[in-house]
């Protein structure tokens, strides 16, 4: 059996689902309020206009809190900069590389080492260096 790689923590998954479900609730209730004549029936899914208003108001709070939590989790990781990022940016994300005929996707080496934080060979092999 292949070794499983955990891509996100339980906290990240919970925050993600809170964000997704609250967004869906806000979308459905908001459309029901905005287009009362044609989509007002959406609010009956939440138990009527009064209940839908409560779901919408509390859903907005849940959405805002989960958005802040998710940004706090992922933004620091996105702001990390390495020499590989500079090389990638220097070749315009692969469009200016030697392999630009295939949209910058490296066909020679696409393997990854399981259990390593370094994705072996992916950015390096596409830049012309053998790994």
Short mmCIF file of N, CA and C in Angstrom, two decimals:
data_model
loop_
_atom_site.label_atom_id
_atom_site.label_comp_id
_atom_site.label_asym_id
_atom_site.label_seq_id
_atom_site.Cartn_x
_atom_site.Cartn_y
_atom_site.Cartn_z
N UNK A 1 0.84 -1.18 0.00
CA UNK A 1 0.00 0.00 0.00
C UNK A 1 0.89 1.24 0.00
N UNK A 2 0.49 2.24 -0.73
CA UNK A 2 1.27 3.48 -0.83
C UNK A 2 1.20 4.26 0.47
N UNK A 3 2.28 4.96 0.75
CA UNK A 3 2.33 5.78 1.94
C UNK A 3 1.50 7.04 1.74
N UNK A 4 0.65 7.34 2.72
CA UNK A 4 -0.23 8.51 2.63
C UNK A 4 0.52 9.75 3.11
N UNK A 5 0.31 10.86 2.43
CA UNK A 5 0.91 12.13 2.80
C UNK A 5 -0.21 13.04 3.30
N UNK A 6 -0.05 13.56 4.51
CA UNK A 6 -1.05 14.47 5.06
C UNK A 6 -0.80 15.87 4.51
N UNK A 7 -1.73 16.38 3.74
CA UNK A 7 -1.57 17.69 3.11
C UNK A 7 -2.08 18.81 3.99
N UNK A 8 -3.00 18.52 4.88
CA UNK A 8 -3.54 19.55 5.77
C UNK A 8 -3.86 18.93 7.12
N UNK A 9 -3.88 19.79 8.13
CA UNK A 9 -4.19 19.32 9.48
C UNK A 9 -5.70 19.25 9.66
N UNK A 10 -6.12 18.63 10.75
CA UNK A 10 -7.55 18.55 11.04
C UNK A 10 -8.13 19.95 11.24
N UNK A 11 -7.38 20.84 11.87
CA UNK A 11 -7.82 22.21 12.06
C UNK A 11 -8.07 22.90 10.73
N UNK A 12 -7.15 22.73 9.78
CA UNK A 12 -7.31 23.35 8.46
C UNK A 12 -8.53 22.81 7.73
N UNK A 13 -8.77 21.51 7.86
CA UNK A 13 -9.94 20.92 7.20
C UNK A 13 -11.24 21.43 7.82
N UNK A 14 -11.28 21.54 9.15
CA UNK A 14 -12.49 22.04 9.82
C UNK A 14 -12.76 23.48 9.43
N UNK A 15 -11.71 24.31 9.44
CA UNK A 15 -11.87 25.72 9.05
C UNK A 15 -12.32 25.82 7.60
N UNK A 16 -11.76 24.98 6.75
CA UNK A 16 -12.15 24.98 5.34
C UNK A 16 -13.63 24.67 5.18
N UNK A 17 -14.12 23.63 5.88
CA UNK A 17 -15.53 23.25 5.75
C UNK A 17 -16.45 24.28 6.37
N UNK A 18 -16.03 24.92 7.46
CA UNK A 18 -16.83 26.01 8.02
C UNK A 18 -16.94 27.15 7.02
N UNK A 19 -15.84 27.46 6.37
CA UNK A 19 -15.83 28.52 5.36
C UNK A 19 -16.74 28.15 4.18
N UNK A 20 -16.64 26.93 3.71
CA UNK A 20 -17.44 26.49 2.56
C UNK A 20 -18.93 26.45 2.88
N UNK A 21 -19.29 25.87 4.02
CA UNK A 21 -20.71 25.75 4.37
C UNK A 21 -21.34 27.11 4.68
N UNK A 22 -20.58 27.98 5.37
CA UNK A 22 -21.13 29.30 5.65
C UNK A 22 -21.27 30.11 4.36
N UNK A 23 -20.35 29.95 3.43
CA UNK A 23 -20.45 30.63 2.14
C UNK A 23 -21.70 30.16 1.39
N UNK A 24 -21.94 28.87 1.40
CA UNK A 24 -23.12 28.33 0.72
C UNK A 24 -24.41 28.83 1.37
N UNK A 25 -24.45 28.86 2.72
CA UNK A 25 -25.63 29.36 3.42
C UNK A 25 -25.85 30.84 3.11
N UNK A 26 -24.77 31.62 3.09
CA UNK A 26 -24.89 33.04 2.76
C UNK A 26 -25.38 33.25 1.33
N UNK A 27 -24.88 32.43 0.43
CA UNK A 27 -25.30 32.53 -0.97
C UNK A 27 -26.79 32.25 -1.13
N UNK A 28 -27.24 31.15 -0.56
CA UNK A 28 -28.64 30.75 -0.72
C UNK A 28 -29.60 31.72 -0.04
N UNK A 29 -29.29 32.10 1.21
CA UNK A 29 -30.18 33.03 1.91
C UNK A 29 -30.12 34.42 1.27
N UNK A 30 -28.94 34.83 0.84
CA UNK A 30 -28.81 36.14 0.21
C UNK A 30 -29.58 36.24 -1.09
N UNK A 31 -29.52 35.19 -1.89
CA UNK A 31 -30.31 35.18 -3.13
C UNK A 31 -31.81 35.20 -2.83
N UNK A 32 -32.20 34.50 -1.77
CA UNK A 32 -33.62 34.49 -1.38
C UNK A 32 -34.09 35.87 -0.95
N UNK A 33 -33.22 36.64 -0.29
CA UNK A 33 -33.59 38.00 0.12
C UNK A 33 -33.53 38.97 -1.05
N UNK A 34 -32.56 38.83 -1.90
CA UNK A 34 -32.36 39.77 -3.00
C UNK A 34 -33.44 39.63 -4.07
N UNK A 35 -33.79 38.40 -4.39
CA UNK A 35 -34.80 38.14 -5.42
C UNK A 35 -36.02 37.46 -4.78
N UNK A 36 -36.75 38.23 -3.97
CA UNK A 36 -37.88 37.67 -3.21
C UNK A 36 -38.96 37.07 -4.11
N UNK A 37 -39.19 37.71 -5.24
CA UNK A 37 -40.27 37.24 -6.11
C UNK A 37 -39.96 35.91 -6.78
N UNK A 38 -38.73 35.77 -7.28
CA UNK A 38 -38.41 34.56 -8.03
C UNK A 38 -37.66 33.51 -7.21
N UNK A 39 -36.86 33.94 -6.24
CA UNK A 39 -36.07 32.97 -5.46
C UNK A 39 -36.39 33.00 -3.96
N UNK A 40 -37.50 33.61 -3.62
CA UNK A 40 -37.89 33.68 -2.21
C UNK A 40 -38.12 32.31 -1.59
N UNK A 41 -38.41 31.34 -2.44
CA UNK A 41 -38.64 29.98 -1.93
C UNK A 41 -37.38 29.40 -1.29
N UNK A 42 -36.20 29.95 -1.62
CA UNK A 42 -34.97 29.45 -1.00
C UNK A 42 -34.99 29.63 0.51
N UNK A 43 -35.62 30.70 0.97
CA UNK A 43 -35.67 30.95 2.41
C UNK A 43 -36.55 29.94 3.14
N UNK A 44 -37.47 29.29 2.41
CA UNK A 44 -38.27 28.25 3.07
C UNK A 44 -37.41 27.03 3.39
N UNK A 45 -36.30 26.86 2.67
CA UNK A 45 -35.39 25.75 2.99
C UNK A 45 -34.77 25.92 4.38
N UNK A 46 -34.71 27.15 4.84
CA UNK A 46 -34.12 27.43 6.16
C UNK A 46 -35.17 27.65 7.23
N UNK A 47 -36.44 27.44 6.90
CA UNK A 47 -37.51 27.55 7.88
C UNK A 47 -38.27 28.86 7.85
N UNK A 48 -38.19 29.57 6.75
CA UNK A 48 -38.92 30.83 6.62
C UNK A 48 -37.98 32.02 6.62
N UNK A 49 -38.57 33.19 6.41
CA UNK A 49 -37.77 34.41 6.26
C UNK A 49 -37.05 34.75 7.57
N UNK A 50 -37.75 34.63 8.70
CA UNK A 50 -37.12 34.98 9.98
C UNK A 50 -35.93 34.05 10.28
N UNK A 51 -36.12 32.76 10.10
CA UNK A 51 -35.03 31.81 10.35
C UNK A 51 -33.89 32.00 9.35
N UNK A 52 -34.24 32.31 8.11
CA UNK A 52 -33.21 32.54 7.09
C UNK A 52 -32.38 33.77 7.43
N UNK A 53 -33.04 34.81 7.98
CA UNK A 53 -32.31 36.01 8.39
C UNK A 53 -31.33 35.68 9.52
N UNK A 54 -31.74 34.84 10.46
CA UNK A 54 -30.84 34.43 11.54
C UNK A 54 -29.66 33.62 10.98
N UNK A 55 -29.97 32.69 10.07
CA UNK A 55 -28.91 31.89 9.45
C UNK A 55 -27.96 32.80 8.69
N UNK A 56 -28.50 33.79 7.99
CA UNK A 56 -27.67 34.70 7.21
C UNK A 56 -26.77 35.54 8.13
N UNK A 57 -27.33 36.08 9.19
CA UNK A 57 -26.54 36.92 10.11
C UNK A 57 -25.45 36.11 10.81
N UNK A 58 -25.80 34.95 11.35
CA UNK A 58 -24.80 34.12 12.03
C UNK A 58 -23.82 33.50 11.04
N UNK A 59 -24.32 33.17 9.85
CA UNK A 59 -23.44 32.65 8.81
C UNK A 59 -22.37 33.64 8.41
N UNK A 60 -22.73 34.93 8.41
CA UNK A 60 -21.75 35.96 8.11
C UNK A 60 -20.65 36.03 9.14
N UNK A 61 -21.02 35.84 10.40
CA UNK A 61 -20.01 35.84 11.48
C UNK A 61 -19.11 34.62 11.35
N UNK A 62 -19.71 33.45 11.12
CA UNK A 62 -18.91 32.23 10.95
C UNK A 62 -17.99 32.36 9.74
N UNK A 63 -18.50 32.93 8.65
CA UNK A 63 -17.69 33.11 7.45
C UNK A 63 -16.51 34.02 7.74
N UNK A 64 -16.74 35.15 8.39
CA UNK A 64 -15.66 36.10 8.68
C UNK A 64 -14.60 35.50 9.58
N UNK A 65 -15.02 34.80 10.63
CA UNK A 65 -14.06 34.19 11.55
C UNK A 65 -13.27 33.09 10.86
N UNK A 66 -13.95 32.24 10.10
CA UNK A 66 -13.24 31.15 9.42
C UNK A 66 -12.33 31.68 8.32
N UNK A 67 -12.70 32.79 7.69
CA UNK A 67 -11.83 33.39 6.68
C UNK A 67 -10.55 33.91 7.33
N UNK A 68 -10.68 34.59 8.46
CA UNK A 68 -9.49 35.08 9.17
C UNK A 68 -8.61 33.91 9.62
N UNK A 69 -9.22 32.86 10.13
CA UNK A 69 -8.45 31.69 10.57
C UNK A 69 -7.74 31.01 9.40
N UNK A 70 -8.43 30.89 8.27
CA UNK A 70 -7.80 30.23 7.13
C UNK A 70 -6.68 31.09 6.56
N UNK A 71 -6.88 32.40 6.49
CA UNK A 71 -5.81 33.27 6.02
C UNK A 71 -4.62 33.24 6.98
N UNK A 72 -4.91 33.20 8.27
CA UNK A 72 -3.83 33.11 9.26
C UNK A 72 -3.06 31.81 9.17
N UNK A 73 -3.70 30.78 8.69
CA UNK A 73 -3.04 29.48 8.54
C UNK A 73 -2.21 29.41 7.27
N UNK A 74 -2.72 29.94 6.17
CA UNK A 74 -2.09 29.73 4.86
C UNK A 74 -1.21 30.88 4.38
N UNK A 75 -1.51 32.11 4.78
CA UNK A 75 -0.72 33.24 4.29
C UNK A 75 0.75 33.15 4.71
N UNK A 76 1.07 32.81 5.97
CA UNK A 76 2.50 32.71 6.31
C UNK A 76 3.25 31.70 5.45
N UNK A 77 2.60 30.61 5.10
CA UNK A 77 3.24 29.62 4.23
C UNK A 77 3.44 30.16 2.83
N UNK A 78 2.48 30.94 2.36
CA UNK A 78 2.58 31.50 1.01
C UNK A 78 3.64 32.59 0.90
N UNK A 79 3.97 33.23 2.01
CA UNK A 79 4.94 34.32 1.98
C UNK A 79 6.39 33.86 2.10
N UNK A 80 6.59 32.57 2.31
CA UNK A 80 7.96 32.05 2.35
C UNK A 80 8.57 32.14 0.96
N UNK A 81 9.82 32.60 0.89
CA UNK A 81 10.48 32.80 -0.40
C UNK A 81 11.80 32.06 -0.38
N UNK A 82 12.10 31.33 -1.42
CA UNK A 82 13.36 30.60 -1.51
C UNK A 82 14.04 30.91 -2.84
N UNK A 83 15.23 30.39 -3.00
CA UNK A 83 15.94 30.60 -4.27
C UNK A 83 15.20 29.93 -5.43
N UNK A 84 14.51 28.84 -5.17
CA UNK A 84 13.72 28.18 -6.21
C UNK A 84 12.60 29.09 -6.70
N UNK A 85 12.00 29.85 -5.77
CA UNK A 85 10.95 30.80 -6.17
C UNK A 85 11.52 31.88 -7.07
N UNK A 86 12.70 32.35 -6.76
CA UNK A 86 13.33 33.37 -7.60
C UNK A 86 13.63 32.83 -9.00
N UNK A 87 14.12 31.59 -9.07
CA UNK A 87 14.40 30.97 -10.37
C UNK A 87 13.11 30.79 -11.16
N UNK A 88 12.05 30.35 -10.48
CA UNK A 88 10.76 30.14 -11.14
C UNK A 88 10.23 31.46 -11.68
N UNK A 89 10.31 32.51 -10.87
CA UNK A 89 9.85 33.81 -11.31
C UNK A 89 10.71 34.34 -12.45
N UNK A 90 12.01 34.07 -12.41
CA UNK A 90 12.92 34.52 -13.45
C UNK A 90 12.63 33.91 -14.80
N UNK A 91 12.04 32.73 -14.83
CA UNK A 91 11.70 32.12 -16.12
C UNK A 91 10.20 32.20 -16.37
N UNK A 92 9.56 33.17 -15.72
CA UNK A 92 8.13 33.45 -15.91
C UNK A 92 7.27 32.21 -15.69
N UNK A 93 7.53 31.51 -14.62
CA UNK A 93 6.72 30.35 -14.29
C UNK A 93 6.87 29.18 -15.23
N UNK A 94 7.94 29.15 -16.00
CA UNK A 94 8.17 28.05 -16.93
C UNK A 94 7.93 28.41 -18.37
N UNK A 95 7.32 29.56 -18.63
CA UNK A 95 7.04 29.95 -20.00
C UNK A 95 8.29 30.36 -20.76
N UNK A 96 9.35 30.73 -20.04
CA UNK A 96 10.59 31.11 -20.69
C UNK A 96 11.69 30.06 -20.51
N UNK A 97 11.29 28.85 -20.12
CA UNK A 97 12.28 27.80 -19.90
C UNK A 97 12.56 27.05 -21.20
N UNK A 98 13.52 26.14 -21.13
CA UNK A 98 13.85 25.33 -22.31
C UNK A 98 12.71 24.41 -22.70
N UNK A 99 11.79 24.16 -21.79
CA UNK A 99 10.65 23.28 -22.05
C UNK A 99 9.38 24.06 -22.34
N UNK A 100 9.51 25.31 -22.79
CA UNK A 100 8.32 26.14 -22.95
C UNK A 100 7.39 25.66 -24.05
N UNK A 101 7.82 24.75 -24.90
CA UNK A 101 6.96 24.21 -25.94
C UNK A 101 5.82 23.39 -25.39
N UNK A 102 5.95 22.90 -24.15
CA UNK A 102 4.87 22.14 -23.53
C UNK A 102 4.30 22.92 -22.35
N UNK A 103 4.19 24.23 -22.52
CA UNK A 103 3.60 25.13 -21.52
C UNK A 103 4.36 25.10 -20.21
N UNK A 104 5.64 24.86 -20.25
CA UNK A 104 6.45 24.91 -19.05
C UNK A 104 6.37 23.68 -18.18
N UNK A 105 5.62 22.67 -18.61
CA UNK A 105 5.51 21.46 -17.81
C UNK A 105 6.68 20.56 -18.16
N UNK A 106 7.42 20.18 -17.15
CA UNK A 106 8.59 19.36 -17.38
C UNK A 106 8.17 17.91 -17.62
N UNK A 107 8.58 17.36 -18.72
CA UNK A 107 8.22 15.99 -19.06
C UNK A 107 9.31 14.99 -18.66
N UNK A 108 10.53 15.48 -18.41
CA UNK A 108 11.63 14.56 -18.14
C UNK A 108 11.55 13.95 -16.75
N UNK A 109 11.36 14.79 -15.73
CA UNK A 109 11.36 14.29 -14.35
C UNK A 109 10.13 14.83 -13.64
N UNK A 110 9.20 13.99 -13.32
CA UNK A 110 8.03 14.42 -12.58
C UNK A 110 7.87 13.61 -11.30
N UNK A 111 8.93 12.96 -10.85
CA UNK A 111 8.84 12.14 -9.65
C UNK A 111 8.97 13.01 -8.41
N UNK A 112 8.46 12.48 -7.29
CA UNK A 112 8.58 13.14 -6.00
C UNK A 112 9.04 12.10 -4.99
N UNK A 113 9.87 12.53 -4.06
CA UNK A 113 10.25 11.63 -2.98
C UNK A 113 9.18 11.68 -1.91
N UNK A 114 8.63 10.54 -1.57
CA UNK A 114 7.61 10.45 -0.54
C UNK A 114 8.28 10.65 0.82
N UNK A 115 7.65 11.45 1.66
CA UNK A 115 8.17 11.68 3.01
C UNK A 115 9.19 12.80 3.08
N UNK A 116 9.44 13.48 2.01
CA UNK A 116 10.40 14.56 2.01
C UNK A 116 9.68 15.88 1.81
N UNK A 117 10.13 16.91 2.53
CA UNK A 117 9.53 18.23 2.34
C UNK A 117 9.97 18.83 1.01
N UNK A 118 11.08 18.35 0.48
CA UNK A 118 11.58 18.84 -0.79
C UNK A 118 10.95 18.02 -1.91
N UNK A 119 10.29 18.67 -2.83
CA UNK A 119 9.74 17.95 -3.97
C UNK A 119 10.89 17.71 -4.93
N UNK A 120 11.48 16.57 -4.81
CA UNK A 120 12.73 16.26 -5.50
C UNK A 120 12.58 16.36 -7.00
N UNK A 121 13.41 17.20 -7.58
CA UNK A 121 13.49 17.25 -9.01
C UNK A 121 12.46 18.11 -9.70
N UNK A 122 11.37 18.47 -9.04
CA UNK A 122 10.34 19.17 -9.80
C UNK A 122 10.79 20.56 -10.25
N UNK A 123 11.11 21.50 -9.35
CA UNK A 123 11.53 22.78 -9.91
C UNK A 123 12.89 22.72 -10.54
N UNK A 124 13.78 21.84 -10.03
CA UNK A 124 15.15 21.80 -10.51
C UNK A 124 15.24 21.18 -11.90
N UNK A 125 14.56 20.06 -12.13
CA UNK A 125 14.68 19.38 -13.40
C UNK A 125 14.04 20.20 -14.52
N UNK A 126 13.05 20.99 -14.20
CA UNK A 126 12.42 21.81 -15.23
C UNK A 126 13.25 23.03 -15.57
N UNK A 127 14.27 23.28 -14.76
CA UNK A 127 15.15 24.41 -15.04
C UNK A 127 16.39 23.97 -15.78
N UNK A 128 16.45 22.71 -16.18
CA UNK A 128 17.55 22.23 -16.97
C UNK A 128 18.59 21.46 -16.19
N UNK A 129 18.53 21.49 -14.85
CA UNK A 129 19.51 20.75 -14.06
C UNK A 129 19.00 19.34 -13.84
N UNK A 130 19.88 18.39 -13.90
CA UNK A 130 19.48 17.01 -13.64
C UNK A 130 19.46 16.78 -12.15
N UNK A 131 18.47 16.03 -11.70
CA UNK A 131 18.39 15.75 -10.26
C UNK A 131 18.61 14.28 -10.01
#
